[in-house]
Amino acid sequence: MKISDKLPLIVITLLAIVVVLSPVFVHDTWTSYDSAAHYGRLKAINNQVANLQFPPLFDYLSPGSFGYSWNMFYPPLSVYIMMLVKLLSFGTLSDVVQFKLSVGAMVLIGFASMYYAAKEIFASRECAMYSAVLFVTSGYFLSNAYVRVDVGELMAMSFIPLLALGLRSLLTGGKHHAFFPFAVALILLSNIPSFIASLIFITLVLVMHLKITFTRSVMLYMLKSVVYVLLATAFFTVPLVYHSMHYDVFAFNHLGYHYETMGKLSADLPEIVFGMMSAKGNITPGILISAGVVVNAIVIAGLLKRNAITTHTPQNIDIKLLLIALVFIPAATNIFPWYIIPNSVPFFRFMQFPWRLIMISTPILCLYAGSMLFKSFNNVRVLRYFILVFAVIMAFYPLRVPLTERVKEIPLNVFNDYMTTKFEKNKGTLTKEEMQVEILSGEGSVNLSGYTLGYPVYQYKITSDSALVELPIMAYKGYNVEVNGQSVEYGDGDRGLMTVNIAQGSGNVAVEYKKSLTLIPFIVSILFILIMLISIIKPRKRK
């Protein structure tokens, strides 16, 4: 393309980026029920970083937090982006501006991911630009960013194009197969329900290509990929598995959805097909559970034109990827009988909502819609540009509420998901109390003296023979508690807070989480993430 031919597309692309980032640069901020959780995560990690806690896991400073941990149970990648934004600003940003810029950064990550994947798949920068613009202006992507404000799912959705690139390369013997384990790891570190949806997608792709899947080279690479993903995510999965085995966290006991409930939470087919705001079937009314009417129309038109998706791959891999994305649309609606699946089958219900399948469907549809737009109107560039501009204009449909209904700051809520089960039973009174030490029996005084690497240290003076002390720390399994340097056992009392028996005398009580569950897995993860990055930077064809 000549420079004069590229200019309109560049202008449209820049316009699209300005439009999808517009809520970031308007005064105040947007809000939703889910945004309160992610804003709370932001405040928690700011406290942890300020106190040099590494890895950043427990919040001892936010009012009513009692050492609540988001990052040990909720995939931490999105909050690490927030932390990075804060560090790059040298700590000068307010929490609200930090949150807004972080969401903006995640939107740009989605754009870059789609652009790169489409460029490598279609060998065309123009096609890649089409796909990237359609993706960031799609209804469900913008809803995750600004309406529902699920930044974990937003991050996971951003990596689906790289997952498609890696899977496709794995099955065709291409050079980008390293993106397969890398994308899977990033999705797992972004959002667990999205990870479940991704596993369903991967399974269907492999099943539809059994002849290739069961070749020795693919099987070996799949096995290596599983090892890479487990080790690259160990800093998150090791504590998660540890606590799931101890069954001491509320979410592991009470937050699993039944399939009958999932069926009630599904979307309506016309809402997905015609890109209408949902009136029911979701937690946040008004979200778009759809790629949008523009993308859907391009895909339908492309499918009617036979040569619109020809990419010269064995066994029509691209057709099958697109077919799975289309099948996910009715599966996300009340058409699919989720209620017939017995609750003894645990895997699928961890998605929570059937319409989480749209976080797979939307990027795949946008990926191929870019190529379809190029090939269907190959000789009519003006029409292609008009359709892109129309997609940009349609982005204002999901953006209307976040642009017009603003708040000074996102209100914080108490989320019981990752409380210990006993603490959750008492949360109504505990989260309203001051976080202070209580002496349950005996005489003396115990006071917070400071923090060592982000963990609290208490100064005590016990005048009776002994005292049972309740520390204002949620009694998760896995802590090390030391009294004057000597390791002691701790309990969880009647309220789920840490209790320690202290003998007569004076000294310090130090609390720290086990390094074998945090620091060592973190080091292992860093090592294997670097190995993955090297494989991506220096790609080679799979033999």
Short mmCIF file of N, CA and C in Angstrom, two decimals, residues 45 48-49 52-58 71-72 74-77 79-81 83-84 87 189 228-240 455 513-531:
data_model
loop_
_atom_site.label_atom_id
_atom_site.label_comp_id
_atom_site.label_asym_id
_atom_site.label_seq_id
_atom_site.Cartn_x
_atom_site.Cartn_y
_atom_site.Cartn_z
N ILE A 45 -2.97 -3.63 46.90
CA ILE A 45 -1.59 -3.82 46.42
C ILE A 45 -0.77 -2.56 46.61
N GLN A 48 0.51 -2.92 50.03
CA GLN A 48 1.52 -3.97 50.11
C GLN A 48 2.86 -3.49 49.56
N VAL A 49 2.81 -2.79 48.42
CA VAL A 49 4.05 -2.27 47.82
C VAL A 49 4.67 -1.20 48.71
N LEU A 52 6.63 -2.80 51.27
CA LEU A 52 7.67 -3.69 50.76
C LEU A 52 7.35 -5.17 50.97
N GLN A 53 6.07 -5.50 50.91
CA GLN A 53 5.68 -6.90 51.05
C GLN A 53 5.89 -7.61 49.71
N PHE A 54 6.66 -8.69 49.73
CA PHE A 54 6.94 -9.43 48.50
C PHE A 54 6.92 -10.93 48.76
N PRO A 55 6.16 -11.67 47.95
CA PRO A 55 5.18 -11.20 46.98
C PRO A 55 4.02 -10.47 47.67
N PRO A 56 3.39 -9.52 46.97
CA PRO A 56 2.29 -8.76 47.59
C PRO A 56 1.03 -9.61 47.70
N LEU A 57 0.65 -9.97 48.93
CA LEU A 57 -0.46 -10.91 49.12
C LEU A 57 -1.53 -10.42 50.09
N PHE A 58 -1.12 -9.86 51.23
CA PHE A 58 -2.06 -9.60 52.32
C PHE A 58 -2.20 -8.11 52.59
N ASN A 71 -4.74 -11.52 46.17
CA ASN A 71 -3.81 -12.07 45.18
C ASN A 71 -3.50 -13.54 45.36
N MET A 72 -3.82 -14.10 46.52
CA MET A 72 -3.58 -15.51 46.73
C MET A 72 -4.69 -16.36 46.11
N TYR A 74 -7.45 -14.67 43.80
CA TYR A 74 -7.90 -14.10 42.52
C TYR A 74 -6.67 -13.92 41.64
N PRO A 75 -6.69 -14.43 40.40
CA PRO A 75 -5.51 -14.32 39.54
C PRO A 75 -4.98 -12.89 39.49
N PRO A 76 -3.68 -12.70 39.73
CA PRO A 76 -3.16 -11.36 40.03
C PRO A 76 -2.66 -10.53 38.86
N LEU A 77 -2.73 -11.03 37.63
CA LEU A 77 -2.09 -10.32 36.52
C LEU A 77 -2.63 -8.90 36.35
N VAL A 79 -3.99 -6.90 38.54
CA VAL A 79 -3.57 -5.99 39.61
C VAL A 79 -2.07 -5.70 39.54
N TYR A 80 -1.30 -6.62 38.93
CA TYR A 80 0.11 -6.34 38.70
C TYR A 80 0.28 -5.23 37.66
N ILE A 81 -0.64 -5.18 36.68
CA ILE A 81 -0.64 -4.07 35.72
C ILE A 81 -0.89 -2.76 36.47
N MET A 83 -0.22 -2.16 39.59
CA MET A 83 1.00 -1.89 40.37
C MET A 83 2.07 -1.26 39.47
N LEU A 84 2.22 -1.79 38.26
CA LEU A 84 3.22 -1.27 37.34
C LEU A 84 2.92 0.19 36.96
N LEU A 87 4.07 2.31 39.81
CA LEU A 87 5.53 2.40 39.90
C LEU A 87 6.10 3.31 38.80
N LEU A 189 -3.57 -16.66 34.79
CA LEU A 189 -3.18 -15.61 35.73
C LEU A 189 -4.08 -14.38 35.65
N TYR A 228 5.10 -26.37 31.49
CA TYR A 228 5.45 -24.96 31.45
C TYR A 228 4.39 -24.10 32.14
N VAL A 229 3.12 -24.37 31.85
CA VAL A 229 2.04 -23.56 32.42
C VAL A 229 1.99 -23.73 33.93
N LEU A 230 2.12 -24.97 34.40
CA LEU A 230 2.07 -25.22 35.85
C LEU A 230 3.22 -24.51 36.57
N LEU A 231 4.41 -24.55 35.98
CA LEU A 231 5.56 -23.94 36.64
C LEU A 231 5.56 -22.42 36.49
N ALA A 232 5.11 -21.91 35.35
CA ALA A 232 5.06 -20.46 35.15
C ALA A 232 4.02 -19.79 36.02
N THR A 233 3.02 -20.53 36.43
CA THR A 233 1.95 -19.97 37.27
C THR A 233 2.03 -20.47 38.71
N ALA A 234 3.13 -21.12 39.07
CA ALA A 234 3.24 -21.75 40.40
C ALA A 234 3.05 -20.76 41.53
N PHE A 235 3.50 -19.51 41.36
CA PHE A 235 3.38 -18.52 42.43
C PHE A 235 1.92 -18.25 42.80
N PHE A 236 1.02 -18.51 41.85
CA PHE A 236 -0.41 -18.36 42.12
C PHE A 236 -1.08 -19.70 42.43
N THR A 237 -0.75 -20.74 41.67
CA THR A 237 -1.46 -22.01 41.81
C THR A 237 -1.06 -22.79 43.05
N VAL A 238 0.20 -22.66 43.50
CA VAL A 238 0.62 -23.44 44.68
C VAL A 238 -0.16 -23.03 45.93
N PRO A 239 -0.22 -21.71 46.29
CA PRO A 239 -1.07 -21.34 47.44
C PRO A 239 -2.54 -21.66 47.23
N LEU A 240 -3.02 -21.53 45.97
CA LEU A 240 -4.42 -21.81 45.68
C LEU A 240 -4.75 -23.28 45.95
N TYR A 455 4.85 -7.34 56.81
CA TYR A 455 4.12 -8.17 57.77
C TYR A 455 4.15 -7.52 59.15
N TYR A 513 4.08 -15.11 56.23
CA TYR A 513 3.54 -16.27 55.51
C TYR A 513 4.69 -17.16 55.05
N LYS A 514 4.43 -18.47 54.96
CA LYS A 514 5.47 -19.44 54.61
C LYS A 514 6.09 -19.14 53.25
N LYS A 515 7.41 -19.02 53.21
CA LYS A 515 8.11 -18.77 51.95
C LYS A 515 7.99 -19.94 50.98
N SER A 516 7.82 -21.14 51.54
CA SER A 516 7.69 -22.31 50.66
C SER A 516 6.41 -22.26 49.84
N LEU A 517 5.43 -21.46 50.29
CA LEU A 517 4.17 -21.32 49.56
C LEU A 517 4.14 -20.07 48.68
N THR A 518 5.08 -19.17 48.90
CA THR A 518 5.01 -17.89 48.18
C THR A 518 6.30 -17.57 47.43
N LEU A 519 7.38 -17.33 48.15
CA LEU A 519 8.61 -16.83 47.53
C LEU A 519 9.25 -17.86 46.60
N ILE A 520 9.35 -19.10 47.05
CA ILE A 520 9.98 -20.13 46.22
C ILE A 520 9.18 -20.37 44.94
N PRO A 521 7.85 -20.55 45.00
CA PRO A 521 7.09 -20.67 43.74
C PRO A 521 7.21 -19.44 42.86
N PHE A 522 7.34 -18.25 43.47
CA PHE A 522 7.48 -17.02 42.69
C PHE A 522 8.77 -17.05 41.88
N ILE A 523 9.85 -17.48 42.48
CA ILE A 523 11.14 -17.57 41.79
C ILE A 523 11.05 -18.59 40.64
N VAL A 524 10.42 -19.74 40.91
CA VAL A 524 10.23 -20.76 39.87
C VAL A 524 9.42 -20.19 38.71
N SER A 525 8.38 -19.45 39.02
CA SER A 525 7.52 -18.87 37.98
C SER A 525 8.29 -17.88 37.11
N ILE A 526 9.07 -17.01 37.75
CA ILE A 526 9.86 -16.03 37.00
C ILE A 526 10.79 -16.74 36.01
N LEU A 527 11.42 -17.81 36.47
CA LEU A 527 12.36 -18.57 35.63
C LEU A 527 11.65 -19.13 34.39
N PHE A 528 10.49 -19.74 34.59
CA PHE A 528 9.81 -20.37 33.46
C PHE A 528 9.07 -19.37 32.58
N ILE A 529 8.69 -18.24 33.12
CA ILE A 529 8.14 -17.17 32.28
C ILE A 529 9.24 -16.64 31.35
N LEU A 530 10.46 -16.52 31.87
CA LEU A 530 11.59 -16.08 31.04
C LEU A 530 11.88 -17.10 29.93
N ILE A 531 11.78 -18.38 30.26
CA ILE A 531 11.98 -19.44 29.25
C ILE A 531 10.94 -19.32 28.14
#
